[in-house]
Short mmCIF file of C-alpha atoms in Angstrom, two decimals:
data_model
loop_
_atom_site.label_atom_id
_atom_site.label_comp_id
_atom_site.label_asym_id
_atom_site.label_seq_id
_atom_site.Cartn_x
_atom_site.Cartn_y
_atom_site.Cartn_z
CA MET A 526 137.27 51.82 51.17
CA LYS A 527 136.42 50.28 47.79
CA LEU A 528 133.03 48.66 47.45
CA ARG A 529 133.12 46.96 44.08
CA GLY A 530 135.20 44.02 45.26
CA GLU A 531 133.26 43.24 48.42
CA ARG A 532 130.43 41.09 47.10
CA GLN A 533 130.71 40.31 43.43
CA ALA A 534 127.07 39.20 43.26
CA ASP A 535 125.91 42.69 44.26
CA PHE A 536 125.68 45.87 42.25
CA ALA A 537 127.77 48.74 43.56
CA TYR A 538 124.69 50.70 44.62
CA GLN A 539 123.60 47.79 46.84
CA ALA A 540 126.86 48.02 48.76
CA VAL A 541 126.37 51.78 49.05
CA TYR A 542 122.82 51.13 50.25
CA ARG A 543 124.06 48.81 53.02
CA TYR A 544 126.74 51.31 54.00
CA MET A 545 124.16 54.09 54.27
CA ILE A 546 121.78 51.94 56.33
CA ASN A 547 124.59 51.31 58.82
CA LEU A 548 125.56 54.99 58.79
CA ILE A 549 121.98 56.10 59.46
CA ASN A 550 121.66 53.62 62.31
CA GLU A 551 124.86 54.91 63.94
CA VAL A 552 123.79 58.55 64.19
CA SER A 553 121.36 60.07 66.66
CA LEU A 554 117.89 60.28 65.19
CA GLU A 555 116.20 62.55 67.74
CA THR A 556 116.40 65.34 65.16
CA PRO A 557 117.07 65.27 61.40
CA VAL A 558 120.75 64.57 60.68
CA LYS A 559 122.51 65.82 57.55
CA LEU A 560 124.10 63.04 55.53
CA PRO A 561 127.30 63.24 53.43
CA SER A 562 126.94 64.83 50.02
CA LEU A 563 126.97 62.78 46.82
CA ARG A 564 130.47 64.00 46.01
CA GLN A 565 131.79 63.26 49.50
CA LEU A 566 130.48 59.70 49.43
CA SER A 567 131.69 59.18 45.87
CA SER A 568 135.21 60.11 46.95
CA ARG A 569 135.01 58.12 50.18
CA LEU A 570 133.65 54.89 48.66
CA LYS A 571 135.41 55.08 45.27
CA VAL A 572 132.21 54.75 43.19
CA SER A 573 130.49 57.08 40.75
CA ILE A 574 128.22 59.91 41.85
CA SER A 575 125.34 58.32 39.92
CA THR A 576 125.75 55.13 41.98
CA ILE A 577 125.53 57.16 45.19
CA GLN A 578 122.51 58.99 43.83
CA TYR A 579 120.77 55.72 42.96
CA ALA A 580 121.28 54.34 46.47
CA TYR A 581 120.02 57.62 47.95
CA SER A 582 116.96 57.43 45.68
CA ILE A 583 116.09 53.99 47.07
CA LEU A 584 116.52 55.20 50.65
CA GLU A 585 114.34 58.22 49.92
CA LYS A 586 111.65 56.03 48.32
CA GLU A 587 111.68 53.79 51.41
CA GLY A 588 111.12 56.84 53.59
CA ARG A 589 114.44 56.58 55.44
CA ILE A 590 115.85 59.89 54.20
CA TYR A 591 114.63 63.08 52.52
CA SER A 592 116.23 65.78 50.37
CA VAL A 593 116.22 69.56 50.78
CA ALA A 594 116.94 71.74 47.77
CA LYS A 595 120.46 73.23 47.89
CA SER A 596 121.05 71.63 51.30
CA GLY A 597 121.45 67.92 50.61
CA TYR A 598 120.05 64.76 52.18
CA PHE A 599 118.88 64.23 55.75
CA ALA A 600 117.96 61.14 57.77
CA TRP A 601 114.41 61.16 59.14
CA PRO A 602 114.15 61.31 62.93
CA VAL A 603 112.28 58.50 64.64
CA ALA A 604 109.19 60.28 65.91
CA THR A 605 108.28 59.52 69.48
CA ASN A 606 104.61 59.60 68.49
CA ALA A 607 104.99 57.49 65.34
CA PRO A 608 101.69 55.83 64.40
CA THR A 609 102.46 52.26 65.42
CA THR A 610 99.36 51.48 67.47
CA THR A 611 96.65 49.28 66.06
CA ASP A 612 94.24 52.26 66.13
CA ALA A 613 96.23 54.21 63.53
CA ASP A 614 95.70 53.95 59.77
CA LEU A 615 97.41 50.81 58.51
CA LEU A 616 99.12 52.55 55.61
CA GLU A 617 100.47 55.26 57.93
CA ARG A 618 101.83 52.55 60.21
CA LEU A 619 103.50 50.88 57.23
CA TYR A 620 105.17 54.13 56.15
CA ALA A 621 106.23 54.89 59.73
CA ALA A 622 107.76 51.41 60.12
CA THR A 623 109.82 51.74 56.93
CA ARG A 624 111.33 54.97 58.26
CA ARG A 625 112.58 53.41 61.45
CA PRO A 626 116.28 52.48 61.58
CA ALA A 627 117.56 48.94 61.01
CA MET A 628 114.27 47.74 59.49
CA VAL A 629 114.21 44.94 56.90
CA VAL A 630 111.68 46.26 54.40
CA LEU A 631 109.96 43.28 52.71
CA SER A 632 106.74 45.13 51.90
CA GLY A 633 107.58 46.56 48.49
CA ASP A 634 107.57 45.41 44.88
CA GLU A 635 110.59 47.07 43.26
CA PRO A 636 111.90 44.88 40.42
CA ALA A 637 114.62 47.35 39.41
CA LEU A 638 116.47 46.65 42.67
CA LEU A 639 117.86 43.59 40.87
CA GLY A 640 119.19 45.52 37.88
CA SER A 641 120.45 48.99 37.18
CA LEU A 642 121.15 51.04 34.08
CA ASP A 643 122.48 54.04 35.99
CA GLY A 644 125.93 53.75 34.40
CA ALA A 645 124.52 53.62 30.88
CA LEU A 646 122.20 56.55 31.60
CA LEU A 647 125.08 58.63 32.96
CA THR A 648 127.23 57.94 29.88
CA LEU A 649 124.40 58.85 27.53
CA GLU A 650 123.65 62.01 29.48
CA ARG A 651 127.25 63.16 29.19
CA GLN A 652 127.12 62.62 25.45
CA LEU A 653 123.81 64.47 25.18
CA ILE A 654 124.95 67.41 27.31
CA ARG A 655 127.79 67.97 24.85
CA ARG A 656 125.27 67.81 22.00
CA TYR A 657 122.59 69.88 23.73
CA PRO A 658 124.27 72.62 25.80
CA HIS A 659 122.05 74.10 28.47
CA HIS A 660 121.24 77.21 26.44
CA LEU A 661 119.96 75.01 23.57
CA GLN A 662 117.67 72.83 25.68
CA THR A 663 113.94 73.36 25.24
CA ARG A 664 112.59 75.13 28.31
CA SER A 665 108.93 74.12 28.27
CA GLN A 666 107.88 70.58 27.38
CA PRO A 667 104.94 69.93 29.71
CA SER A 668 104.14 66.50 28.24
CA GLY A 669 107.72 65.25 27.90
CA VAL A 670 110.38 65.51 25.19
CA TRP A 671 109.42 64.38 21.71
CA GLU A 672 112.19 61.74 21.49
CA LEU A 673 110.92 59.75 24.48
CA ARG A 674 107.26 60.18 23.54
CA ALA A 675 108.05 58.86 20.05
CA ALA A 676 110.02 55.92 21.47
CA LEU A 677 107.12 54.94 23.74
CA ALA A 678 104.58 55.36 20.95
CA ALA A 679 106.64 53.05 18.73
CA ARG A 680 106.94 50.48 21.52
CA TYR A 681 103.17 50.34 22.02
CA THR A 682 102.39 50.18 18.29
CA SER A 683 101.55 46.61 17.20
CA SER A 684 99.87 47.00 13.80
CA PRO A 685 98.68 49.64 11.31
CA THR A 686 95.32 49.69 13.09
CA ARG A 687 96.76 49.51 16.61
CA CYS A 688 99.30 52.31 16.38
CA TRP A 689 100.23 55.30 18.51
CA GLN A 690 101.75 58.68 17.70
CA ALA A 691 104.12 60.74 19.82
CA ASP A 692 101.48 63.40 20.49
CA GLU A 693 99.24 60.70 22.04
CA VAL A 694 101.84 59.99 24.75
CA TYR A 695 102.03 62.18 27.87
CA ILE A 696 104.92 61.95 30.35
CA GLY A 697 104.77 63.15 33.95
CA ALA A 698 107.20 63.41 36.84
CA ASP A 699 105.90 60.24 38.49
CA LEU A 700 103.01 57.79 38.40
CA ARG A 701 101.04 59.57 41.12
CA GLY A 702 101.02 62.83 39.19
CA VAL A 703 99.93 61.11 35.99
CA LEU A 704 97.09 59.27 37.73
CA GLU A 705 95.86 62.48 39.35
CA ILE A 706 95.72 64.10 35.90
CA LEU A 707 93.82 61.11 34.49
CA ILE A 708 91.23 61.29 37.26
CA ASP A 709 90.67 64.98 36.51
CA ALA A 710 90.72 64.62 32.70
CA LEU A 711 88.22 61.76 32.74
CA GLY A 712 85.95 63.60 35.18
CA LEU A 713 85.77 60.61 37.51
CA LYS A 714 84.55 62.45 40.61
CA GLY A 715 81.17 61.00 41.55
CA THR A 716 81.32 58.25 38.92
CA VAL A 717 81.49 54.47 39.34
CA VAL A 718 84.77 52.70 38.58
CA VAL A 719 85.29 48.93 38.66
CA VAL A 720 88.80 47.81 39.64
CA GLU A 721 90.32 44.36 39.88
CA SER A 722 91.15 43.33 43.42
CA PRO A 723 93.70 43.22 44.96
CA CYS A 724 94.78 46.55 43.51
CA ASP A 725 97.77 48.80 44.20
CA TYR A 726 97.04 50.97 47.24
CA LEU A 727 98.34 54.12 45.51
CA VAL A 728 95.66 53.75 42.83
CA LEU A 729 92.95 52.95 45.38
CA ARG A 730 93.77 55.89 47.65
CA LEU A 731 93.87 58.35 44.75
CA LEU A 732 90.46 57.20 43.49
CA GLN A 733 89.02 57.31 46.98
CA GLY A 734 90.43 60.78 47.64
CA ALA A 735 88.92 62.05 44.37
CA GLY A 736 85.39 61.07 45.39
CA VAL A 737 85.13 58.10 43.05
CA ARG A 738 82.81 55.22 43.93
CA VAL A 739 85.11 52.21 43.64
CA ILE A 740 83.63 48.73 43.12
CA GLU A 741 86.21 46.01 43.71
CA LEU A 742 86.03 42.83 41.66
CA PRO A 743 88.10 40.12 43.38
CA TRP A 744 89.89 37.44 41.40
CA HIS A 745 88.84 33.87 42.21
CA ALA A 746 91.20 31.98 44.51
CA ASP A 747 92.33 29.81 41.60
CA GLY A 748 93.27 32.87 39.52
CA ARG A 749 90.15 33.01 37.32
CA PHE A 750 88.40 36.26 36.46
CA ASP A 751 84.80 36.54 37.69
CA LEU A 752 83.10 37.21 34.35
CA THR A 753 79.60 36.60 35.72
CA THR A 754 79.92 39.29 38.39
CA PHE A 755 81.69 41.57 35.91
CA GLU A 756 78.79 41.41 33.46
CA HIS A 757 76.30 41.89 36.29
CA LEU A 758 78.08 45.09 37.39
CA LEU A 759 78.21 46.51 33.88
CA ARG A 760 74.51 45.73 33.40
CA HIS A 761 73.17 47.05 36.70
CA GLU A 762 75.63 49.76 37.78
CA PRO A 763 76.40 53.07 35.97
CA VAL A 764 80.02 52.01 35.39
CA HIS A 765 82.01 54.77 33.70
CA LEU A 766 85.42 53.08 33.62
CA VAL A 767 87.06 49.71 34.28
CA LEU A 768 90.65 49.42 35.54
CA LEU A 769 92.42 46.17 34.64
CA SER A 770 96.01 45.04 34.14
CA SER A 771 97.39 44.47 30.67
CA GLY A 772 99.28 41.29 31.57
CA VAL A 773 99.89 39.93 35.05
CA SER A 774 97.72 41.50 37.76
CA MET A 775 99.88 42.39 40.73
CA PRO A 776 100.14 41.62 43.57
CA SER A 777 97.89 38.58 43.09
CA GLY A 778 99.85 37.30 40.07
CA SER A 779 96.61 36.44 38.24
CA VAL A 780 96.44 36.44 34.43
CA LEU A 781 93.41 36.66 32.14
CA SER A 782 93.19 33.71 29.77
CA VAL A 783 92.81 34.40 26.06
CA GLN A 784 89.10 33.54 26.23
CA GLU A 785 88.59 35.76 29.27
CA ARG A 786 90.29 38.67 27.49
CA LEU A 787 88.00 38.30 24.49
CA GLN A 788 84.92 38.21 26.70
CA VAL A 789 86.06 41.23 28.74
CA ALA A 790 86.69 43.20 25.54
CA HIS A 791 83.25 42.20 24.22
CA LEU A 792 81.51 43.29 27.42
CA LEU A 793 83.34 46.63 27.53
CA ASP A 794 82.29 47.37 23.95
CA ARG A 795 78.74 46.19 24.56
CA PHE A 796 78.20 48.50 27.53
CA GLY A 797 80.30 51.39 26.19
CA CYS A 798 82.76 51.54 29.10
CA TRP A 799 86.22 53.06 29.10
CA LEU A 800 89.18 50.77 29.81
CA LEU A 801 92.04 52.18 31.86
CA GLU A 802 94.78 49.60 31.37
CA ASN A 803 97.49 49.29 34.01
CA ASP A 804 100.67 48.33 32.17
CA THR A 805 103.01 48.89 35.13
CA PHE A 806 104.10 45.25 35.09
CA GLY A 807 103.30 44.57 31.44
CA GLU A 808 106.97 44.25 30.44
CA LEU A 809 107.97 42.19 33.47
CA SER A 810 106.19 38.89 32.80
CA PHE A 811 108.57 35.95 33.22
CA VAL A 812 106.93 34.19 30.27
CA PRO A 813 105.24 35.72 27.19
CA SER A 814 101.76 36.96 28.11
CA PRO A 815 98.64 36.57 25.96
CA THR A 816 97.54 39.47 23.79
CA ALA A 817 97.17 42.62 25.90
CA LEU A 818 93.65 43.92 26.48
CA ARG A 819 94.49 47.17 24.69
CA HIS A 820 94.83 45.22 21.42
CA LEU A 821 91.27 43.88 21.74
CA VAL A 822 89.17 46.83 22.92
CA ASN A 823 87.84 49.93 21.17
CA PRO A 824 90.88 52.28 20.98
CA GLU A 825 88.56 55.31 21.19
CA ARG A 826 87.65 54.32 24.77
CA LEU A 827 91.10 53.27 25.91
CA MET A 828 93.79 54.79 28.09
CA VAL A 829 97.01 53.06 29.13
CA PHE A 830 99.23 54.12 32.01
CA SER A 831 102.58 52.85 33.20
CA SER A 832 105.86 53.88 34.84
CA LEU A 833 109.50 53.56 33.86
CA GLU A 834 110.53 53.21 37.48
CA LYS A 835 109.63 49.53 37.81
CA ILE A 836 112.13 48.66 35.07
CA LEU A 837 114.78 51.39 35.24
CA GLY A 838 114.58 52.24 38.94
CA PRO A 839 114.40 55.54 40.87
CA GLU A 840 116.72 57.16 38.32
CA ALA A 841 113.75 57.13 35.93
CA PRO A 842 110.66 57.85 38.05
CA PHE A 843 108.58 59.10 35.11
CA GLY A 844 104.98 57.97 34.71
CA PHE A 845 103.21 58.14 31.36
CA VAL A 846 99.81 57.70 29.74
CA LEU A 847 98.71 56.90 26.20
CA SER A 848 95.37 58.21 24.95
CA ARG A 849 93.81 59.00 21.57
CA GLN A 850 91.03 60.99 23.18
CA LEU A 851 90.82 64.03 25.47
CA SER A 852 93.98 65.51 23.95
CA GLY A 853 92.95 69.09 24.70
CA GLU A 854 92.12 68.36 28.35
CA LEU A 855 95.23 66.26 28.88
CA GLN A 856 97.47 68.96 27.38
CA ARG A 857 95.81 71.55 29.62
CA GLN A 858 96.23 69.42 32.73
CA PHE A 859 99.90 68.67 32.02
CA LEU A 860 100.53 72.35 31.31
CA LEU A 861 98.88 73.34 34.60
CA ARG A 862 100.99 70.80 36.53
CA ALA A 863 104.18 72.26 35.00
CA PHE A 864 106.22 69.12 35.70
CA ARG A 865 109.93 69.92 35.92
CA LEU A 866 111.33 67.00 33.93
CA SER A 867 114.97 66.62 32.94
CA SER A 868 115.04 66.79 29.15
CA ILE A 869 118.52 65.24 29.06
CA ARG A 870 117.41 62.29 31.22
CA GLN A 871 114.38 61.71 28.97
CA ARG A 872 116.52 61.82 25.83
CA ALA A 873 118.96 59.36 27.42
CA ILE A 874 116.11 56.93 28.13
CA ALA A 875 114.90 57.33 24.54
CA ARG A 876 118.39 56.35 23.38
CA LEU A 877 118.15 53.20 25.51
CA TYR A 878 115.02 52.23 23.61
CA GLU A 879 116.41 53.10 20.19
CA SER A 880 119.74 51.30 20.68
CA GLY A 881 118.19 48.04 21.91
CA ARG A 882 119.93 48.44 25.27
CA PHE A 883 116.57 48.65 27.02
CA ASP A 884 115.50 45.25 25.67
CA GLN A 885 118.81 43.68 26.71
CA HIS A 886 118.40 45.08 30.20
CA LEU A 887 114.78 43.90 30.34
CA GLN A 888 115.73 40.36 29.35
CA THR A 889 118.41 40.23 32.05
CA LEU A 890 116.09 41.72 34.65
CA ARG A 891 113.34 39.20 33.92
CA GLN A 892 115.83 36.34 34.26
CA ARG A 893 117.13 37.64 37.59
CA LEU A 894 113.59 38.15 38.88
CA ARG A 895 112.57 34.64 37.86
CA GLU A 896 115.65 33.13 39.55
CA GLN A 897 115.08 35.20 42.69
CA ALA A 898 111.42 34.16 42.80
CA GLN A 899 112.37 30.48 42.53
CA ALA A 900 114.90 30.85 45.34
CA MET A 901 112.32 32.64 47.49
CA GLY A 902 109.77 29.91 46.74
CA HIS A 903 112.18 27.27 48.11
CA ARG A 904 112.70 29.37 51.24
CA LEU A 905 108.96 29.80 51.76
CA ASP A 906 108.40 26.05 51.41
CA GLU A 907 111.13 25.37 53.94
CA ARG A 908 110.45 28.10 56.50
CA LEU A 909 106.67 28.60 56.21
CA GLU A 910 105.51 25.09 55.37
CA GLY A 911 101.87 24.72 56.36
CA ARG A 912 101.61 28.37 57.40
CA VAL A 913 100.92 30.00 54.03
CA SER A 914 99.72 29.12 50.55
CA TYR A 915 100.74 30.87 47.36
CA ARG A 916 101.12 30.61 43.61
CA MET A 917 104.50 31.30 42.05
CA PRO A 918 104.52 34.89 40.75
CA GLY A 919 104.62 35.36 36.99
CA ALA A 920 106.00 38.91 37.11
CA GLY A 921 107.33 41.57 39.42
CA ALA A 922 109.31 41.22 42.60
CA SER A 923 106.86 39.99 45.24
CA PHE A 924 104.79 37.05 46.48
CA TRP A 925 101.09 37.19 47.39
CA LEU A 926 100.78 34.93 50.43
CA GLN A 927 97.64 33.70 52.16
CA SER A 928 97.64 32.41 55.72
CA THR A 929 96.33 28.85 55.87
CA ALA A 930 94.84 29.52 59.32
CA ALA A 931 92.64 32.46 60.26
CA VAL A 932 94.89 35.11 61.82
CA ASP A 933 94.75 38.73 62.93
CA MET A 934 96.98 40.16 60.19
CA HIS A 935 97.24 43.51 61.99
CA GLN A 936 98.77 41.63 64.88
CA VAL A 937 101.10 39.75 62.52
CA PHE A 938 102.22 43.07 61.04
CA GLN A 939 102.83 44.56 64.48
CA ARG A 940 104.75 41.53 65.73
CA MET A 941 106.98 41.68 62.66
CA VAL A 942 107.64 45.40 63.18
CA THR A 943 108.80 44.73 66.74
CA GLN A 944 111.26 42.27 65.21
CA GLN A 945 112.43 44.96 62.73
CA VAL A 946 110.77 43.41 59.66
CA VAL A 947 108.11 45.16 57.56
CA ILE A 948 105.50 43.25 55.54
CA ALA A 949 102.50 44.62 53.60
CA PRO A 950 99.17 43.26 54.92
CA GLY A 951 96.72 42.33 52.16
CA GLU A 952 94.07 44.65 53.56
CA LEU A 953 96.05 47.59 52.13
CA PHE A 954 95.17 46.44 48.61
CA SER A 955 91.43 46.89 49.16
CA LEU A 956 89.09 49.69 50.20
CA SER A 957 86.34 47.36 51.42
CA GLY A 958 88.22 45.10 53.82
CA LEU A 959 89.11 42.29 51.41
CA HIS A 960 92.27 40.14 51.59
CA GLN A 961 92.58 40.22 55.38
CA GLN A 962 94.33 36.83 55.38
CA HIS A 963 96.88 37.87 52.73
CA MET A 964 100.19 39.73 52.65
CA ARG A 965 102.66 40.93 50.04
CA LEU A 966 106.27 39.90 50.56
CA SER A 967 109.14 41.11 48.41
CA HIS A 968 111.68 38.71 46.94
CA ALA A 969 113.90 41.42 45.40
CA PHE A 970 115.51 43.38 48.18
CA SER A 971 119.10 44.09 49.05
CA GLY A 972 121.28 44.72 52.02
CA HIS A 973 120.14 42.11 54.57
CA PRO A 974 121.67 38.64 54.92
CA ASN A 975 119.17 37.22 57.43
CA LEU A 976 116.16 36.44 55.25
CA ASP A 977 115.81 32.99 56.80
CA ILE A 978 115.61 34.57 60.25
CA ALA A 979 112.95 37.01 58.99
CA LEU A 980 110.87 34.15 57.56
CA ASP A 981 111.20 32.17 60.78
CA THR A 982 109.97 35.25 62.62
CA LEU A 983 107.01 35.46 60.23
CA ALA A 984 106.15 31.81 60.89
CA GLY A 985 106.12 32.52 64.62
CA ALA A 986 104.01 35.66 64.20
CA LEU A 987 101.41 33.73 62.18
CA LEU A 988 101.26 31.04 64.84
CA GLN A 989 100.90 33.53 67.72
CA SER A 990 98.23 35.60 65.91
CA LYS A 991 95.73 32.82 65.22
CA LEU A 992 92.11 33.76 65.79
#
């Protein structure tokens, strides 16, 4: 069986992904089932091991499979007591639904599904392994290898006064680990943090779990930032830190105007607040964004975090943070975490930056995302006309939809799950019950030809769940 000729529009890993979905659905899932090894599948499907690994990484991220050291990959069983009732935590129900077989997962925002650099990374790694034999590789680099830290510092440098050095960049195994370190290093427990809303549920849950008092600042329906409320909060609340996006705020797709950015920077400086800038989607704007907030605020009270995964995919899950301050505490925290990061993989990514290959990939990925968003917009207009309202996304791989009629979104979610489709209710992106008439819907997914059927099902669920 040779996959590369089946659907020329797909990447090889997408065909592997579809094959694995079918394979998982065919086996008994009462107990965990061992899946074929990377080498076995590579031989069977006539594709590279890295392609198999990439597809497995996506399945693992979706919660369909899991890995065991020295044993391989296993398919999750479908638990008989899976939290699917309306009484269970909504996020737990979402995770449980994505693990069930034959589900169409439209709840995520994974731009890298539309573009892969796994082949280029594998080639570079082979070259680097010959150059850096195992016995010559540095054993302990708790904050990441110098080459990648230097490449990221150079990428974020914009002027002689807005520059970064390699030792001001810290790389972790994933975004969650980096955010946990930031929360500890900044001493946020018991403090007040203002976050834009909607906000990624990973960030919200981590702050909540750390004992942070989170004040959510919703964007206006027309995409404007609420400067009046923002100033009121800074004046009357003991705000320690503000979390805002550098470019496009996802999932809402809102963007600060140039004037709004200047006023936000002025207010942060006036009240002496830290800015934690979320640059996760900063490189994925479909059109050039205005000057990033980090170029306008006091660099001594600035931290920037991001992840390589949104652009390079699960093959590069690393999260990173840039900070001029707290160097001693950050170094201590990263040392304590003892992240086991592949030095060869980091050096390969640094080569992508240095060679210009990263920028070429980014340009192609943005174009594909923009085209996919336009196609999805046409589908939404056709299949959900009158049911939802939305603004075309300016970045990322998802739409932020609002029901035009008042509905029970929990019921919509549950109806969709029974039809084997997973959406992300807007309530997940708030800690205080905001966005209950919203949902996030991906436009960059692979492996399912019946998107129109899924959207028709969503239209029916919205109609049947009216309040």
